[in-house]
CSV table of C-alpha atoms in Angstrom, one decimal:
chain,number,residue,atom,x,y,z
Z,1,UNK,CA,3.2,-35.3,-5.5
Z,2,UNK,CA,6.9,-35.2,-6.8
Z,3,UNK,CA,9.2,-33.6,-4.3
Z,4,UNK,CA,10.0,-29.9,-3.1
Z,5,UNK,CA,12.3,-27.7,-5.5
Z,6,UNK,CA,12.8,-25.7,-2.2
Z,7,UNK,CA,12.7,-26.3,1.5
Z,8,UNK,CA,12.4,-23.5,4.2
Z,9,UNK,CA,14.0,-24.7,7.6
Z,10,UNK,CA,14.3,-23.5,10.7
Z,11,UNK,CA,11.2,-20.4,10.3
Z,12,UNK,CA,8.3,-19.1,12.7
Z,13,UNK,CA,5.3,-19.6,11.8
Z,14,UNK,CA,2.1,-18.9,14.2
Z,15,UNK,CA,4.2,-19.2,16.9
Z,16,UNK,CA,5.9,-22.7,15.5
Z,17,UNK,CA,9.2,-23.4,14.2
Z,18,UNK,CA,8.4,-25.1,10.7
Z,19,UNK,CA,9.6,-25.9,7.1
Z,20,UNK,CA,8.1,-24.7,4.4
Z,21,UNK,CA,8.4,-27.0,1.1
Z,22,UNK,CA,7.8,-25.3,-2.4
Z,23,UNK,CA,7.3,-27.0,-6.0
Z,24,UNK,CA,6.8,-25.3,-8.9
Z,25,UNK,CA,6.1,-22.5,-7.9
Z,26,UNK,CA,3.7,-23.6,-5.3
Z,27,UNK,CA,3.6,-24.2,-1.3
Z,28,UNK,CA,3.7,-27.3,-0.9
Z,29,UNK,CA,2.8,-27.9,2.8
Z,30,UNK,CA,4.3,-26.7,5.8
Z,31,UNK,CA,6.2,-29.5,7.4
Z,32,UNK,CA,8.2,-30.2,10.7
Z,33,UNK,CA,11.4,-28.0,10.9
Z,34,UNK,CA,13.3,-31.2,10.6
Z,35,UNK,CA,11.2,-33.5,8.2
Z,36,UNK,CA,14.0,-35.1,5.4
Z,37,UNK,CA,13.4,-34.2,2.0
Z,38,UNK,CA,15.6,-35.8,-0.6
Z,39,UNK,CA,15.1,-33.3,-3.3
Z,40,UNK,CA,15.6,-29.2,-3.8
Z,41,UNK,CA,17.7,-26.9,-2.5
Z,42,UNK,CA,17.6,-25.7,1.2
Z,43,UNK,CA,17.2,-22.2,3.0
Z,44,UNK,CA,17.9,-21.8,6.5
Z,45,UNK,CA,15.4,-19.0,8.1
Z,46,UNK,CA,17.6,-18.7,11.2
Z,47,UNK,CA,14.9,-18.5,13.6
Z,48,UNK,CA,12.8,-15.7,11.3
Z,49,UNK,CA,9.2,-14.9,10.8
Z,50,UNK,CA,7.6,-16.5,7.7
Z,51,UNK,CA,5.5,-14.1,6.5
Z,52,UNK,CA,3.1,-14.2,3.3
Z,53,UNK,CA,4.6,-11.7,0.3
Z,54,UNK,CA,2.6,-8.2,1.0
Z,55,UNK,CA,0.3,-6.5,-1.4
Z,56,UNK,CA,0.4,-2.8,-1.3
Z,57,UNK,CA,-2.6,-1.4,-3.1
Z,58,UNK,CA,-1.6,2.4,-3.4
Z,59,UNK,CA,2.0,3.0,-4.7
Z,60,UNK,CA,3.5,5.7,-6.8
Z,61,UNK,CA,6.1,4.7,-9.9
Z,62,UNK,CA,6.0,8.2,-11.0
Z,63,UNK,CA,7.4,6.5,-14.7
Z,64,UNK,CA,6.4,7.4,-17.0
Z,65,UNK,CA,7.1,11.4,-17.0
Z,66,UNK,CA,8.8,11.7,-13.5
Z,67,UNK,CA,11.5,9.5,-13.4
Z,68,UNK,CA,13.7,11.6,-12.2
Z,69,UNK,CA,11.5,11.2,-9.3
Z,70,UNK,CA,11.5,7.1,-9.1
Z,71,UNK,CA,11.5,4.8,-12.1
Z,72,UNK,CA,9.8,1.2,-12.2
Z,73,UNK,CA,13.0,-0.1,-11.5
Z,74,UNK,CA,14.2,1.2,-8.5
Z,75,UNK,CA,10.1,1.0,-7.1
Z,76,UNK,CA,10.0,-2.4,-7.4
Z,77,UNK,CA,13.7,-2.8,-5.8
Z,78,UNK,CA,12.2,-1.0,-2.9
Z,79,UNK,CA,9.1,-3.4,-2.7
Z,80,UNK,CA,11.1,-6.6,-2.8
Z,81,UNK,CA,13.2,-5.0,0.0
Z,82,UNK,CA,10.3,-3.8,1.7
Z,83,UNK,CA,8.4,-7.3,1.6
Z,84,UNK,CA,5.7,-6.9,-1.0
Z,85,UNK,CA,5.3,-9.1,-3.9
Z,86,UNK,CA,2.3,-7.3,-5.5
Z,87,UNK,CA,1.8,-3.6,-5.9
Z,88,UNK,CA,-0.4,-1.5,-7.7
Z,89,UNK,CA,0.4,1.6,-9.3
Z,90,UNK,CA,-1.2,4.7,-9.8
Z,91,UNK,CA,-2.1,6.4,-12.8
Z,92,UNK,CA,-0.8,10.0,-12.2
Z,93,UNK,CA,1.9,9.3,-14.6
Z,94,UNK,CA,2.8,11.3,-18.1
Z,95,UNK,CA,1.2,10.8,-19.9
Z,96,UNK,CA,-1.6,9.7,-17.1
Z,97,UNK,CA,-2.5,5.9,-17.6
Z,98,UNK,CA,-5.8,6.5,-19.6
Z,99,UNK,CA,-5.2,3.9,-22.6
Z,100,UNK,CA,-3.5,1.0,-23.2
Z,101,UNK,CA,-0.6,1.6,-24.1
Z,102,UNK,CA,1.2,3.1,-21.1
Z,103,UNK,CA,-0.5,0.1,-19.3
Z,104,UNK,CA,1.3,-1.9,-21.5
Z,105,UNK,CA,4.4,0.2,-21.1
Z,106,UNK,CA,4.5,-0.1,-17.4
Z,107,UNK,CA,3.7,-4.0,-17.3
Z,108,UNK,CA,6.4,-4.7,-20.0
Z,109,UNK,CA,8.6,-2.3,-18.2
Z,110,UNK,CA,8.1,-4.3,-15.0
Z,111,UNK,CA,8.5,-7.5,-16.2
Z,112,UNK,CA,12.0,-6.2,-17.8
Z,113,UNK,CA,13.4,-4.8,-14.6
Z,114,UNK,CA,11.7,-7.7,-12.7
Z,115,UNK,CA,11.3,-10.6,-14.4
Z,116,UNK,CA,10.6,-12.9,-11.3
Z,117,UNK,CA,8.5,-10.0,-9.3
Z,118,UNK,CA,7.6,-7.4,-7.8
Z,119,UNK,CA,4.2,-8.2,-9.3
Z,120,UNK,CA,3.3,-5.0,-11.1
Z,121,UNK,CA,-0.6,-4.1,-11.1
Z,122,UNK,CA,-1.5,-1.0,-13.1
Z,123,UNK,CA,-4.6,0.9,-11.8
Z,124,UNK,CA,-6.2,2.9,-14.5
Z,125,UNK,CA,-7.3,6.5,-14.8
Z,126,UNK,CA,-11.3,6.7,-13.8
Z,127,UNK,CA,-11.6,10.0,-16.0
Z,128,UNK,CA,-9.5,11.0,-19.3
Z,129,UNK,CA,-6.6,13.0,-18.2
Z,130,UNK,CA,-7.7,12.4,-14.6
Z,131,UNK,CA,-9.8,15.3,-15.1
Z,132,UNK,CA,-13.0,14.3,-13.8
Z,133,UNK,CA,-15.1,15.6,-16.9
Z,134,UNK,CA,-15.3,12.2,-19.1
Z,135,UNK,CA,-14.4,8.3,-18.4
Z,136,UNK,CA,-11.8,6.8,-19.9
Z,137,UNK,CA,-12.0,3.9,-21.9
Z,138,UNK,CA,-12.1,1.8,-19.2
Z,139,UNK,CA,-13.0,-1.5,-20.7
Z,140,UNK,CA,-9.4,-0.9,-23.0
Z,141,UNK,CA,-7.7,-0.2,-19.7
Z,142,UNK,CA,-9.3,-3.8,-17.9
Z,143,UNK,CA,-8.4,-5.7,-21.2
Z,144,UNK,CA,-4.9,-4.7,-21.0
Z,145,UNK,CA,-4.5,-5.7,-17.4
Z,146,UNK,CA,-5.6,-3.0,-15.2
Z,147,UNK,CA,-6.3,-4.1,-11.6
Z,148,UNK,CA,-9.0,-1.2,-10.6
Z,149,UNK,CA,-9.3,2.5,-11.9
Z,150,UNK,CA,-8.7,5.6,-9.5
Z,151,UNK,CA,-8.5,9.3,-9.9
Z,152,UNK,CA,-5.7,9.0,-8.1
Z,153,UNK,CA,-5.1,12.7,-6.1
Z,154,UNK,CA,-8.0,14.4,-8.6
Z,155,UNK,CA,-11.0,13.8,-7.1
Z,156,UNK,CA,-14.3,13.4,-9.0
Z,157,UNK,CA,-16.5,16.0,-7.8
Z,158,UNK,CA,-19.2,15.4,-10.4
Z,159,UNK,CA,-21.7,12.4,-8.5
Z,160,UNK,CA,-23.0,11.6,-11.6
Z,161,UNK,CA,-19.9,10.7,-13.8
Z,162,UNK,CA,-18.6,9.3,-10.5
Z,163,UNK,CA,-22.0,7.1,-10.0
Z,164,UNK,CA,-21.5,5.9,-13.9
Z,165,UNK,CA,-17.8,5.7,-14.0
Z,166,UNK,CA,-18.3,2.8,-10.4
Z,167,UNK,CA,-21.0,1.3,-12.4
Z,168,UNK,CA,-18.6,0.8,-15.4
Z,169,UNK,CA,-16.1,-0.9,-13.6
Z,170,UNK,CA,-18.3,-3.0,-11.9
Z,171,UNK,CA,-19.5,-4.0,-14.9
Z,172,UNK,CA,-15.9,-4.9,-16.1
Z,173,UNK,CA,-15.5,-6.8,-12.8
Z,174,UNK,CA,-13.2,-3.8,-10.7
Z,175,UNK,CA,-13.2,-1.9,-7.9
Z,176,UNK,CA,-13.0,1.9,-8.2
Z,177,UNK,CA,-10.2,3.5,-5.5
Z,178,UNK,CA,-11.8,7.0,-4.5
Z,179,UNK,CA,-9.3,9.7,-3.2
Z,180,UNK,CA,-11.9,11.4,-0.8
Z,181,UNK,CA,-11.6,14.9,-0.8
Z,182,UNK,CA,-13.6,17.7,-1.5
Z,183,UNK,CA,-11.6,20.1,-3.7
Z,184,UNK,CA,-12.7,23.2,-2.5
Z,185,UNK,CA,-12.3,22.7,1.2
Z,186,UNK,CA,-8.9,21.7,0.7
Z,187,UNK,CA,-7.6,23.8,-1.8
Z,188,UNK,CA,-4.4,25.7,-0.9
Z,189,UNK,CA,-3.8,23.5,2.3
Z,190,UNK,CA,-0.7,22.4,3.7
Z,191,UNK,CA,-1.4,20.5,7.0
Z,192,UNK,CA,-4.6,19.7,8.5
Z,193,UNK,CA,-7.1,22.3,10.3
Z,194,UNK,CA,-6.4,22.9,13.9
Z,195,UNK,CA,-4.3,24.3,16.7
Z,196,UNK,CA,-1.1,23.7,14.7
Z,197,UNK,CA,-2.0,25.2,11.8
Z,198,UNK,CA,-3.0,28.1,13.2
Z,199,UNK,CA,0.3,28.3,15.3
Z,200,UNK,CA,2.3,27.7,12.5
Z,201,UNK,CA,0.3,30.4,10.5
Z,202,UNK,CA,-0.7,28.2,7.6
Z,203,UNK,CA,-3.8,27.3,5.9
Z,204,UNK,CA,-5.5,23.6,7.3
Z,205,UNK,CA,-7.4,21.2,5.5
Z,206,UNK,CA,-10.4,20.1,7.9
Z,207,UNK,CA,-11.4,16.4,8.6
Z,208,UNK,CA,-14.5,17.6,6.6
Z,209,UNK,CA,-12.8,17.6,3.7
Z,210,UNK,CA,-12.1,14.3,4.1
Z,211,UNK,CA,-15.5,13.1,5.5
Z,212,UNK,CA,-17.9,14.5,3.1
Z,213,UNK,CA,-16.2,12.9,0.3
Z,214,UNK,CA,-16.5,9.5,2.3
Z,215,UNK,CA,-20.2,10.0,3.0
Z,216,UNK,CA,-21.0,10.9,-0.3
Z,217,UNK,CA,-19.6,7.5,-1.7
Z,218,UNK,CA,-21.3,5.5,1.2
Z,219,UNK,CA,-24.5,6.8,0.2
Z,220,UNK,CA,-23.9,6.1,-3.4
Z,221,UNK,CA,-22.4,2.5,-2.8
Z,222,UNK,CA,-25.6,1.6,-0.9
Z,223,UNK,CA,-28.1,3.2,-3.7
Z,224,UNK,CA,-26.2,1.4,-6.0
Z,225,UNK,CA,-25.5,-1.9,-4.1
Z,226,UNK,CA,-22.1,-1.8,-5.7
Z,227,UNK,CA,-17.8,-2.1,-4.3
Z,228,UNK,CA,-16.4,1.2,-3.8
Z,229,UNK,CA,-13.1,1.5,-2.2
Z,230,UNK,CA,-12.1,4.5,0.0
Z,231,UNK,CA,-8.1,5.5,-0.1
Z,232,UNK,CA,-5.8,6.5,2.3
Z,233,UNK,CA,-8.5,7.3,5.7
Z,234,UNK,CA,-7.2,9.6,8.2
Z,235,UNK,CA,-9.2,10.5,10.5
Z,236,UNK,CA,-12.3,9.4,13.3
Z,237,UNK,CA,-15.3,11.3,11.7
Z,238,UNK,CA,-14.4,9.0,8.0
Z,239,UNK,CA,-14.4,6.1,10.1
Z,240,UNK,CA,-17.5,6.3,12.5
Z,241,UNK,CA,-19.0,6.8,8.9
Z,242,UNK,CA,-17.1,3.2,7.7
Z,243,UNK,CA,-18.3,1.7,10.3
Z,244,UNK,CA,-22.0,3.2,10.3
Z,245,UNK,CA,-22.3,1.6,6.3
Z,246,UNK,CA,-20.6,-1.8,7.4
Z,247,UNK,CA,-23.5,-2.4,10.1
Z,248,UNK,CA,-26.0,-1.3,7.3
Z,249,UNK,CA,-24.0,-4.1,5.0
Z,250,UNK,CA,-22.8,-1.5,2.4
Z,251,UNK,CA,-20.3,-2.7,0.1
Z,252,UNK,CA,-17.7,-0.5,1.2
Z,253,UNK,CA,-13.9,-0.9,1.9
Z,254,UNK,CA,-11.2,1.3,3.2
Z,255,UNK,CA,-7.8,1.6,3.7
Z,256,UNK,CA,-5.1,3.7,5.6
Z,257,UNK,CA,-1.2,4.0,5.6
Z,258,UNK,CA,1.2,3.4,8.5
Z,259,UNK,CA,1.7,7.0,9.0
Z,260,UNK,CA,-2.0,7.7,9.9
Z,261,UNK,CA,-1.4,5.2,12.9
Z,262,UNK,CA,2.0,6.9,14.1
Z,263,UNK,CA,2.2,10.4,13.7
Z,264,UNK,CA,0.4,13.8,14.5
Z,265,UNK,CA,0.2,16.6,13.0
Z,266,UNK,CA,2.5,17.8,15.4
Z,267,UNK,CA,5.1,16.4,12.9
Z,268,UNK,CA,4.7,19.9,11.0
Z,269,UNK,CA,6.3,21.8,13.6
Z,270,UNK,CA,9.4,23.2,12.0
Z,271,UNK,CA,7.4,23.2,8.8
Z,272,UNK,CA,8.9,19.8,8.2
Z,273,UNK,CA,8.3,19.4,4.5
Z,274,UNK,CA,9.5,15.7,5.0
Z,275,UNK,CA,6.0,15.3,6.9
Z,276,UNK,CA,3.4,17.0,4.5
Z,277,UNK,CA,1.3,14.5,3.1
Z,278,UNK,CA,-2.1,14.2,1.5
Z,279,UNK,CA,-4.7,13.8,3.2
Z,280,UNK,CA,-2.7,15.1,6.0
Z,281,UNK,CA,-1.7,14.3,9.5
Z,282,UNK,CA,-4.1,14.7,11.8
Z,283,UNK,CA,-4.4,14.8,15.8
Z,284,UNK,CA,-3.9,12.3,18.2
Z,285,UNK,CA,-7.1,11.2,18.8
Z,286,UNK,CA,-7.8,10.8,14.8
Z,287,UNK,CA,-4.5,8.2,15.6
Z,288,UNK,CA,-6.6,6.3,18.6
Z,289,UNK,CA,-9.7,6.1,16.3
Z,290,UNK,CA,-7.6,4.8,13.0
Z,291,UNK,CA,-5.9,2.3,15.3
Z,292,UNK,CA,-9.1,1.0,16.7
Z,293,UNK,CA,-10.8,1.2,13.0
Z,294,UNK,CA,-7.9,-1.1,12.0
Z,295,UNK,CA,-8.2,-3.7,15.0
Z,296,UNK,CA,-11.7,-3.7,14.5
Z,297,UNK,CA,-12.0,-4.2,10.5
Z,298,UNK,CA,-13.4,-1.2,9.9
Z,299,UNK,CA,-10.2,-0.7,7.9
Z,300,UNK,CA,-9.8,-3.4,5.6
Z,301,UNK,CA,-6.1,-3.1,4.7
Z,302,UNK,CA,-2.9,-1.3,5.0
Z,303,UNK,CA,-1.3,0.9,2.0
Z,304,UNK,CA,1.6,2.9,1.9
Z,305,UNK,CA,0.6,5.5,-0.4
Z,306,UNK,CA,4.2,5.5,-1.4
Z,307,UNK,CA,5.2,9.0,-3.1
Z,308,UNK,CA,8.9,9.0,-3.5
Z,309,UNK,CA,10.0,12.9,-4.4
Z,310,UNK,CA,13.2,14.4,-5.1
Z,311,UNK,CA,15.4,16.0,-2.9
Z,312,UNK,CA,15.0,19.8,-4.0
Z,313,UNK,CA,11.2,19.2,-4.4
Z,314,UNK,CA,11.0,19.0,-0.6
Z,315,UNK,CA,13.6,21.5,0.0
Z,316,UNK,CA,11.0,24.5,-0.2
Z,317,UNK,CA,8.8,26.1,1.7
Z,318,UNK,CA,6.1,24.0,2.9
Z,319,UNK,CA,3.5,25.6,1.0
Z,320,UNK,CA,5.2,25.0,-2.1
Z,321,UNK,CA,6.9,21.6,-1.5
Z,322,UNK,CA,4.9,18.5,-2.9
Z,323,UNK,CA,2.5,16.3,-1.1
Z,324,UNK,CA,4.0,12.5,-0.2
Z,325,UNK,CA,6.2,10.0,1.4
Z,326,UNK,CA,8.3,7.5,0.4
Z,327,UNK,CA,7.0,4.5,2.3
Z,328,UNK,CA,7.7,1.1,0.5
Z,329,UNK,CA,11.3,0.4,2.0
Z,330,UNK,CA,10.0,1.2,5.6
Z,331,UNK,CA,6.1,0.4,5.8
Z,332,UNK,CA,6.6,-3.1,7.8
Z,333,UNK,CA,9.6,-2.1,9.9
Z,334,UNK,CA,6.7,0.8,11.0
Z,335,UNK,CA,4.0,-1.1,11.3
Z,336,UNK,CA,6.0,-3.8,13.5
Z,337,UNK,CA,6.5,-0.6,15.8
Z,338,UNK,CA,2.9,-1.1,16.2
Z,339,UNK,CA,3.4,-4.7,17.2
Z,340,UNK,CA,5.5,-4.4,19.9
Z,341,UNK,CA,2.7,-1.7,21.4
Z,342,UNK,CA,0.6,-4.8,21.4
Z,343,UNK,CA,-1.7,-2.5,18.4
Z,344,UNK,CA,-1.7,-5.1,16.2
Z,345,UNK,CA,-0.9,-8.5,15.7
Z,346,UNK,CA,1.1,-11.0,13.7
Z,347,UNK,CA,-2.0,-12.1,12.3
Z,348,UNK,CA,-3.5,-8.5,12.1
Z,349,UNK,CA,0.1,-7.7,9.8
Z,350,UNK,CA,-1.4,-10.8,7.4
Z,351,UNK,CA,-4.5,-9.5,6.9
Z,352,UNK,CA,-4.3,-6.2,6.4
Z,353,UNK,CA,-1.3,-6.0,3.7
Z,354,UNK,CA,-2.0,-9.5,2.1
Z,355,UNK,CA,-5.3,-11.4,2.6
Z,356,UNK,CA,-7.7,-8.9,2.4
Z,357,UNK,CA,-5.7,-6.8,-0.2
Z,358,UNK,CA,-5.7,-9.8,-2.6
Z,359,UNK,CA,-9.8,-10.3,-1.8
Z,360,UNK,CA,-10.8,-7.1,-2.2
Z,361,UNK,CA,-8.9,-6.8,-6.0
Z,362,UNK,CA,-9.2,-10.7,-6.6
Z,363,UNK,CA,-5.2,-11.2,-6.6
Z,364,UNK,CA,-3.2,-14.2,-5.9
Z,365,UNK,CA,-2.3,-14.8,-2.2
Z,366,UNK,CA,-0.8,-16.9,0.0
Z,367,UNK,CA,-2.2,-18.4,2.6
Z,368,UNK,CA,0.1,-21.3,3.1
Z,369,UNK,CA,-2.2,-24.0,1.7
Z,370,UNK,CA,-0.9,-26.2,-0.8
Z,371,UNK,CA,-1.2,-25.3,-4.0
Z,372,UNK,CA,-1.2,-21.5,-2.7
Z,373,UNK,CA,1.4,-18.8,-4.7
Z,374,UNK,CA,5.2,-19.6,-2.8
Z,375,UNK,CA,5.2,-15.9,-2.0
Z,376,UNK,CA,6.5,-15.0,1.1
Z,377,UNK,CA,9.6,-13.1,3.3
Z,378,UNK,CA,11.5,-14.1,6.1
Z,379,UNK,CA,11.5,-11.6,8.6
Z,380,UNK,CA,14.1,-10.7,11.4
Z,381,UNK,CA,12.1,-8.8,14.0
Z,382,UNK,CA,15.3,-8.6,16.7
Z,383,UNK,CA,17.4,-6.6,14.0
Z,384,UNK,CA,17.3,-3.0,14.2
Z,385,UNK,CA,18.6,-0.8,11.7
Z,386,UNK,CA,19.1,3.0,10.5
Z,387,UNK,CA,17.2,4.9,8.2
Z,388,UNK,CA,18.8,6.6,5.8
Z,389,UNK,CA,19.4,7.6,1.9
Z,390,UNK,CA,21.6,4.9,1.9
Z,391,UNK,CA,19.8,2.1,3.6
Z,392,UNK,CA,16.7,3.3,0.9
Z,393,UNK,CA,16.7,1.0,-1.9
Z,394,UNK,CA,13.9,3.7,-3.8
Z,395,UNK,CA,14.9,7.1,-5.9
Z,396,UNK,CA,13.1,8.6,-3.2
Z,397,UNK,CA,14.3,9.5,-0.1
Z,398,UNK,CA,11.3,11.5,1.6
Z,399,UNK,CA,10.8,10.2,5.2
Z,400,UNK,CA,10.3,11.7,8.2
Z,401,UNK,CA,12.3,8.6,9.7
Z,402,UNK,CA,15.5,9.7,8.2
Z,403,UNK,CA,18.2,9.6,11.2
Z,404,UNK,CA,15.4,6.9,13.0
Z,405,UNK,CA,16.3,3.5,14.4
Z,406,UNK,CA,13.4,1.2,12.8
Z,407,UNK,CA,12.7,-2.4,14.3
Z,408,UNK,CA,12.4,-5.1,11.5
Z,409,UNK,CA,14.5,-6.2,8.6
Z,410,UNK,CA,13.3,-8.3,5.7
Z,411,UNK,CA,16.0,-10.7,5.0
Z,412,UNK,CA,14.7,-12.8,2.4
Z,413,UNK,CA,12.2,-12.6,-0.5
Z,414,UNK,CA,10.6,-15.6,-2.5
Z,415,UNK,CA,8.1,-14.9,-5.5
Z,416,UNK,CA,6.6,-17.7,-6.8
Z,417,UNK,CA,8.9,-20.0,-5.5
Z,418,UNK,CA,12.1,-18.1,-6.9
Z,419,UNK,CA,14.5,-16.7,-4.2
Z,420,UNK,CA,15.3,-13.0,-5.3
Z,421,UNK,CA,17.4,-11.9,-2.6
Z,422,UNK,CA,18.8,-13.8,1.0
Z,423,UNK,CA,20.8,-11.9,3.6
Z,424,UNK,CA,22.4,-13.7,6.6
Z,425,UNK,CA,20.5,-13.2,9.7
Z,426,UNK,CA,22.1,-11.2,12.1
């Protein structure tokens, strides 16, 4: 084996200080911290974390058509500040991703803005015009490098063009995303259904909304015997049905953001437009059972459901501001909130936002086994830092942890075996 191009010294990995050699591209091997190497160039980790690169599965690009929301560019600047190395993007663009071209148009664009990463996976529209009346051409869509097809925020209420449109893609070799909600139940809602609501005055959407949708595509995943992937779970009755499918071995997986393990719905007081997201917060004990879900493996992995918006879009009412946070600059500092409440685990953080990610949508990962992708951050936990528009790398500045002190800071980013940024550690 010819020697490393690069050596990581001085890192944390399962609990031991290592180095970490890359060639071409490629781990290498982890090594002792102070093994020689005559060859490469050399990176002190200054105590850090070695983490895998992260794989977020549900982000938002908004380009084309909403660029004035967040481009390509400035997305993938926040992932490779954020820590991820692969994302995928959802099709609610304009013109919606339902041919090949704007897939083509948003790799090319990626690969122009990033040419060493952010890996860039475009998920394709399940229906024409996300409209849930005919499929797209999905098998154009897969041969121009789609990673899995979604309705995105348009739910297919139709089972039958939903049952053919899973079959399709399974056919093609992908997963179908499902936003579960039932239209009708949540139409015109701005927060979930419950005691806030109704002291704030506003119209909820109820967990059923939600949990009919979910049941629904349990039932059809087991007729079928065929993947279906629930987005974005919030809440206990959704994932007592997960869990009810996995014991009956249906081929089900599920995911659910940061935000869903943090905040209430209590968030809304104020109507805090900064907090209305879709599906929506829900109570404390929906928090307990999606904390639990995601210990357990009941929730496969961790998405951030990234949504960056404009200023003046959220400076409305609350029932006429947009639904969505922007979550790709502080999903891990969040989630590593959720480590030092002994909720998760290093190893939990692994699995849910890289190994299973990359299983469930058969992506490159690393596992730090030679030969494996050199994808992976070093990551301060001691430093603390400030949220704000400023210390946002995306167009979109939509948090509720604006003015917060957030644990965590990524301070360097390798795709591939290519360095694109390094900060001192502090």
């Amino acid at each position: 084996m010819p020697g490393p191009d690069l050596v990581v010294r001085n890192v944390l990995f399962r609990d031991e200080l290592v180095s970490l050699w890359v060639g071409e591209g490629k781990v290498q091997r982890l090594a002792l911290p102070d093994e020689p190497s005559s060859d490469g160039a050399e990176l002190d980790g200054g105590g850090g974390l070695l983490l895998p690169g992260l794989i977020d599965a549900h982000v938002h690009l908004r380009e084309p058509g909403f660029e004035y929301k967040e481009d390509i560019a400035s997305g993938l600047e926040a992932a490779v500040r954020g820590g991820f190395s692969a994302v995928l993007a959802m099709a609610n663009t304009s013109p919606v991703n339902d041919t090949a071209a704007v897939t083509d148009f948003m790799r090319n664009k990626a690969i122009q803005t990033h040419p060493h990463g952010p890996r860039l996976h475009p998920v394709g529209a399940l229906t024409k015009s996300l409209a849930g009346q005919e499929l797209a051409p999905l098998a154009e869509l897969a041969e121009a490098g789609c990673a899995a097809f979604s309705n995105d925020g348009m739910p297919v209420a139709n089972p039958d063009i939903f049952r053919r449109a899973v079959e399709y893609a399974s056919d093609l070799g992908l997963v179908v995303i499902d936003h579960c909600e039932d239209p009708a139940l949540a139409e015109g809602a701005s927060m979930n259904e419950g005691r806030v609501s109704g002291l704030l005055g506003l119209k909820g959407q109820p967990v059923v909304a939600e949990s009919l949708q979910v049941a629904r595509d349990i039932l059809l995943a087991e007729y079928l015997d065929l993947p279906i992937h629930l987005a974005h779970i919030s809440c206990r009755q959704s994932v007592e049905l997960i869990a009810w499918a996995k014991s009956r071995g249906v081929r089900v997986t599920a995911e659910t953001c940061p935000h869903y393990l943090l905040w209430t719905e209590e968030m809304m007081q104020g109507y805090n437009t900064l907090a209305k997201v879709n599906p929506p917060l829900r109570t404390s004990d929906d928090v307990q059972a999606m904390r639990q879900a995601v210990r357990e493996g009941v929730i496969d992995i961790l998405v951030t459901d990234h949504a960056p918006h404009a200023d003046h879009e959220k400076e409305t009412p609350l029932d006429e501001a947009p639904n969505g946070i922007s979550g790709l600059d502080t999903a891990l500092s969040l989630c590593w909130t959720l480590v030092r409440e002994r909720v998760l685990s290093v190893q939990d953080l692994c699995r849910l936002w890289s190994q299973r990610p990359a299983e469930i949508f058969s992506l490159p990962v690393n596992r730090f086994s030679s030969g494996d992708p050199a994808d992976f951050i070093l990551f301060n936990p001691d430093q603390e830092w400030t949220v704000s528009p400023q210390t946002l790398f995306s167009r979109g500045k939509n948090t509720p942890c604006l003015g917060q002190v957030l644990p965590g800071r990524v301070r360097a980013h390798c795709i591939s075996g290519k360095i694109l940024f390094q900060d001192a550690f502090e």
